Tab-separated table of C-alpha atoms in Angstrom:
chain	number	residue	atom	x	y	z
A	980	MET	CA	12.990	2.001	-54.876
A	981	LEU	CA	11.769	-0.790	-54.378
A	982	ARG	CA	12.956	-0.661	-50.460
A	983	VAL	CA	10.465	2.715	-50.476
A	984	VAL	CA	7.693	1.074	-51.869
A	985	SER	CA	8.307	-1.645	-48.911
A	986	ILE	CA	8.011	1.271	-46.497
A	987	LEU	CA	5.516	3.305	-48.014
A	988	THR	CA	3.563	-0.334	-48.210
A	989	PHE	CA	3.952	-0.665	-44.162
A	990	PHE	CA	3.165	2.388	-43.553
A	991	ILE	CA	0.062	2.069	-45.526
A	992	PHE	CA	-0.887	-1.053	-43.883
A	993	CYS	CA	0.041	-0.139	-41.303
A	994	ILE	CA	-2.649	3.339	-41.401
A	995	ALA	CA	-5.028	1.106	-41.631
A	996	CYS	CA	-5.027	-1.152	-39.728
A	997	THR	CA	-5.877	1.128	-36.619
A	998	SER	CA	-7.436	0.711	-33.630
A	999	SER	CA	-9.489	2.639	-31.333
A	1000	LYS	CA	-11.822	1.740	-27.670
A	1001	ILE	CA	-15.374	2.621	-26.983
A	1002	TYR	CA	-15.980	1.856	-23.591
A	1003	ILE	CA	-19.510	1.679	-22.705
A	1004	VAL	CA	-21.281	2.006	-19.250
A	1005	ARG	CA	-24.035	2.308	-17.517
A	1006	HIS	CA	-24.163	5.093	-15.611
A	1007	ALA	CA	-23.591	4.910	-11.556
A	1008	GLU	CA	-25.910	4.923	-8.921
A	1009	LYS	CA	-28.481	6.827	-8.615
A	1010	GLY	CA	-30.309	7.858	-5.550
A	1011	LYS	CA	-34.542	9.164	-4.851
A	1012	ASP	CA	-34.301	13.015	-6.075
A	1013	PRO	CA	-36.030	14.406	-8.433
A	1014	ALA	CA	-37.876	10.667	-9.265
A	1015	ASP	CA	-38.473	12.210	-12.497
A	1016	ASN	CA	-34.248	13.183	-13.549
A	1017	PRO	CA	-32.648	11.799	-10.259
A	1018	HIS	CA	-29.087	12.762	-9.580
A	1019	LEU	CA	-26.313	10.237	-8.571
A	1020	SER	CA	-26.245	8.410	-4.402
A	1021	GLU	CA	-23.062	8.898	-3.247
A	1022	LEU	CA	-21.918	5.531	-4.800
A	1023	GLY	CA	-22.326	6.525	-7.949
A	1024	VAL	CA	-20.177	9.757	-7.179
A	1025	ALA	CA	-18.225	7.352	-6.152
A	1026	ARG	CA	-17.728	4.749	-8.633
A	1027	ALA	CA	-17.576	7.964	-11.380
A	1028	ASN	CA	-14.730	9.029	-9.405
A	1029	ASP	CA	-13.510	5.875	-9.881
A	1030	LEU	CA	-13.876	5.503	-13.170
A	1031	ALA	CA	-12.737	8.819	-14.509
A	1032	ASN	CA	-9.450	7.271	-12.842
A	1033	MET	CA	-9.615	4.136	-14.620
A	1034	LEU	CA	-9.867	5.796	-17.831
A	1035	GLN	CA	-7.901	9.368	-17.576
A	1036	GLY	CA	-5.045	7.362	-19.015
A	1037	LYS	CA	-6.297	5.945	-21.740
A	1038	HIS	CA	-6.619	8.270	-24.280
A	1039	ILE	CA	-10.429	9.166	-24.684
A	1040	ALA	CA	-11.157	11.741	-27.443
A	1041	GLN	CA	-15.063	12.323	-27.019
A	1042	ILE	CA	-18.188	11.498	-24.149
A	1043	TYR	CA	-21.161	11.132	-24.539
A	1044	SER	CA	-23.788	10.523	-22.467
A	1045	THR	CA	-27.898	10.918	-22.624
A	1046	GLU	CA	-28.758	14.546	-20.955
A	1047	LEU	CA	-30.140	13.208	-17.681
A	1048	ASN	CA	-29.257	13.888	-14.789
A	1049	ARG	CA	-27.911	10.617	-13.474
A	1050	THR	CA	-25.557	9.828	-17.014
A	1051	ILE	CA	-24.246	13.628	-17.425
A	1052	GLU	CA	-22.784	13.173	-13.349
A	1053	THR	CA	-21.070	9.500	-13.777
A	1054	ALA	CA	-19.849	11.150	-16.744
A	1055	LYS	CA	-18.906	14.687	-16.080
A	1056	PRO	CA	-15.896	13.325	-13.843
A	1057	LEU	CA	-13.676	12.246	-16.362
A	1058	SER	CA	-14.878	14.911	-19.203
A	1059	ASP	CA	-13.096	17.296	-16.281
A	1060	LYS	CA	-10.290	15.369	-15.578
A	1061	ILE	CA	-9.178	15.477	-19.087
A	1062	ASN	CA	-10.826	18.410	-20.223
A	1063	VAL	CA	-12.901	16.714	-23.253
A	1064	PRO	CA	-16.256	17.990	-23.515
A	1065	ILE	CA	-19.391	15.646	-23.184
A	1066	LYS	CA	-22.161	15.368	-26.094
A	1067	TYR	CA	-25.192	14.298	-25.676
A	1068	TYR	CA	-26.793	11.581	-27.396
A	1069	ARG	CA	-30.671	10.859	-27.798
A	1070	ASN	CA	-31.393	7.436	-27.831
A	1071	ASP	CA	-34.036	7.045	-30.543
A	1072	SER	CA	-30.882	8.270	-32.520
A	1073	LEU	CA	-28.124	6.107	-31.229
A	1074	LEU	CA	-27.547	3.780	-33.651
A	1075	GLN	CA	-26.475	6.768	-36.204
A	1076	ASN	CA	-24.760	7.350	-33.312
A	1077	LEU	CA	-22.516	4.481	-33.404
A	1078	VAL	CA	-22.071	4.486	-37.008
A	1079	ARG	CA	-20.261	8.117	-36.417
A	1080	ILE	CA	-18.515	6.471	-32.875
A	1081	VAL	CA	-16.780	4.059	-35.158
A	1082	GLN	CA	-16.089	5.778	-37.871
A	1083	SER	CA	-14.202	8.484	-35.520
A	1084	GLU	CA	-11.883	5.552	-34.938
A	1085	LYS	CA	-11.109	7.895	-31.217
A	1086	ASN	CA	-11.066	6.554	-27.779
A	1087	THR	CA	-14.569	6.942	-26.684
A	1088	LEU	CA	-16.782	6.811	-23.470
A	1089	ILE	CA	-20.397	5.840	-23.849
A	1090	VAL	CA	-22.779	6.877	-20.490
A	1091	GLY	CA	-25.892	4.733	-21.150
A	1092	HIS	CA	-28.977	3.302	-19.364
A	1093	SER	CA	-29.157	-0.895	-18.652
A	1094	ASN	CA	-32.006	-1.086	-21.379
A	1095	THR	CA	-29.450	0.557	-23.608
A	1096	VAL	CA	-26.115	-0.118	-22.881
A	1097	LEU	CA	-26.527	-4.056	-24.474
A	1098	LYS	CA	-28.746	-2.771	-27.489
A	1099	MET	CA	-25.534	-0.403	-28.509
A	1100	LEU	CA	-23.699	-3.898	-28.889
A	1101	ASP	CA	-26.233	-5.953	-29.993
A	1102	ALA	CA	-26.264	-2.449	-32.713
A	1103	LEU	CA	-22.821	-3.529	-33.713
A	1104	GLN	CA	-23.668	-7.252	-34.725
A	1105	VAL	CA	-21.193	-7.677	-30.897
A	1106	ALA	CA	-21.164	-10.613	-29.520
A	1107	HIS	CA	-21.500	-10.747	-25.171
A	1108	PRO	CA	-21.475	-14.201	-24.554
A	1109	HIS	CA	-21.203	-12.858	-20.919
A	1110	VAL	CA	-23.501	-10.672	-20.065
A	1111	LYS	CA	-27.175	-11.178	-21.192
A	1112	GLU	CA	-28.857	-8.629	-19.188
A	1113	ILE	CA	-28.292	-5.910	-16.552
A	1114	PRO	CA	-30.209	-5.798	-13.741
A	1115	ASP	CA	-31.143	-2.898	-12.433
A	1116	ASN	CA	-29.014	-2.518	-8.945
A	1117	LYS	CA	-26.564	-3.991	-11.646
A	1118	TYR	CA	-23.587	-0.463	-11.809
A	1119	ASP	CA	-19.962	-2.025	-12.144
A	1120	TYR	CA	-20.271	-3.291	-15.664
A	1121	MET	CA	-17.528	-2.402	-18.144
A	1122	PHE	CA	-17.549	-3.611	-22.423
A	1123	ILE	CA	-14.712	-2.578	-23.524
A	1124	LEU	CA	-15.275	-2.960	-27.778
A	1125	ARG	CA	-11.415	-2.736	-29.960
A	1126	ILE	CA	-12.634	-1.730	-33.417
A	1127	LYS	CA	-9.572	-2.109	-35.896
A	1128	ALA	CA	-10.074	-0.637	-39.705
A	1129	LYS	CA	-9.725	-3.430	-41.708
A	1130	ASN	CA	-8.404	-3.187	-45.725
A	1131	PRO	CA	-10.071	-1.481	-47.526
A	1132	VAL	CA	-13.296	-0.681	-46.200
A	1133	GLY	CA	-15.074	-1.961	-43.090
A	1134	TYR	CA	-13.709	-3.033	-39.369
A	1135	SER	CA	-12.965	-5.626	-36.967
A	1136	TYR	CA	-14.374	-6.129	-33.546
A	1137	HIS	CA	-12.862	-7.742	-29.846
A	1138	LEU	CA	-15.586	-7.099	-26.963
A	1139	ARG	CA	-14.485	-7.398	-23.098
A	1140	GLU	CA	-16.421	-7.357	-20.318
A	1141	ILE	CA	-15.176	-6.203	-17.303
A	1142	THR	CA	-16.164	-4.659	-13.716
A	1143	TYR	CA	-15.346	-1.999	-13.005
A	1144	GLY	CA	-15.125	0.402	-8.973
A	1145	LYS	CA	-16.858	-1.403	-6.037
A	1146	PRO	CA	-18.708	-3.873	-6.868
A	1147	SER	CA	-22.859	-3.800	-7.009
A	1148	PRO	CA	-24.928	-5.470	-5.333
A	1149	ALA	CA	-25.865	-9.542	-5.623
A	1150	PRO	CA	-28.953	-10.317	-7.340
A	1151	GLY	CA	-31.354	-10.408	-4.820
A	1152	ASP	CA	-29.681	-8.086	-2.726
A	1153	SER	CA	-31.119	-4.795	-1.975
A	1154	SER	CA	-28.685	-2.706	-0.024
A	1155	GLY	CA	-27.401	0.238	-1.568
A	1156	ALA	CA	-28.659	-0.035	-5.244
A	1157	ALA	CA	-31.390	1.763	-6.620
A	1158	THR	CA	-33.867	0.227	-8.718
A	1159	MET	CA	-35.074	1.811	-11.471
A	1160	LYS	CA	-33.796	1.683	-14.869
């Protein structure tokens, strides 16, 4: 009987300590047309494909994007590769979406904007010590948020700040990247 209780306790502990990851990126490099909702540039298409190749084996179960061309086109290569549809969110409902994503305990990609990516981490009270802002010409940051369910309720977070794809130009270097958020 003691052995059965020990095994059950172990399984309950394992279930209670499940973890998932949220991958948060800014959309890839954008072109100039149309001015109010540009598509990705050639560099952006390459970065979106790099993102898809990097995440295809990461068991992504959800993909979130705003409804703008540049974010959709950043998410689409991964969506197509792993056959997971893109779910759309609005910036004004960001907090509600984050809560839902965390509670889902599923690996998730979120594609945002230079002015929303860090706000997502701030909303979850996750420190991002190495990145204080995302410059207009910086497209290669990826924030990997490991979420671990805590017993009995709540979550703990661990953040990795990395870059992916071809490096974005250094600050002050205007070669290549567009300048709007």
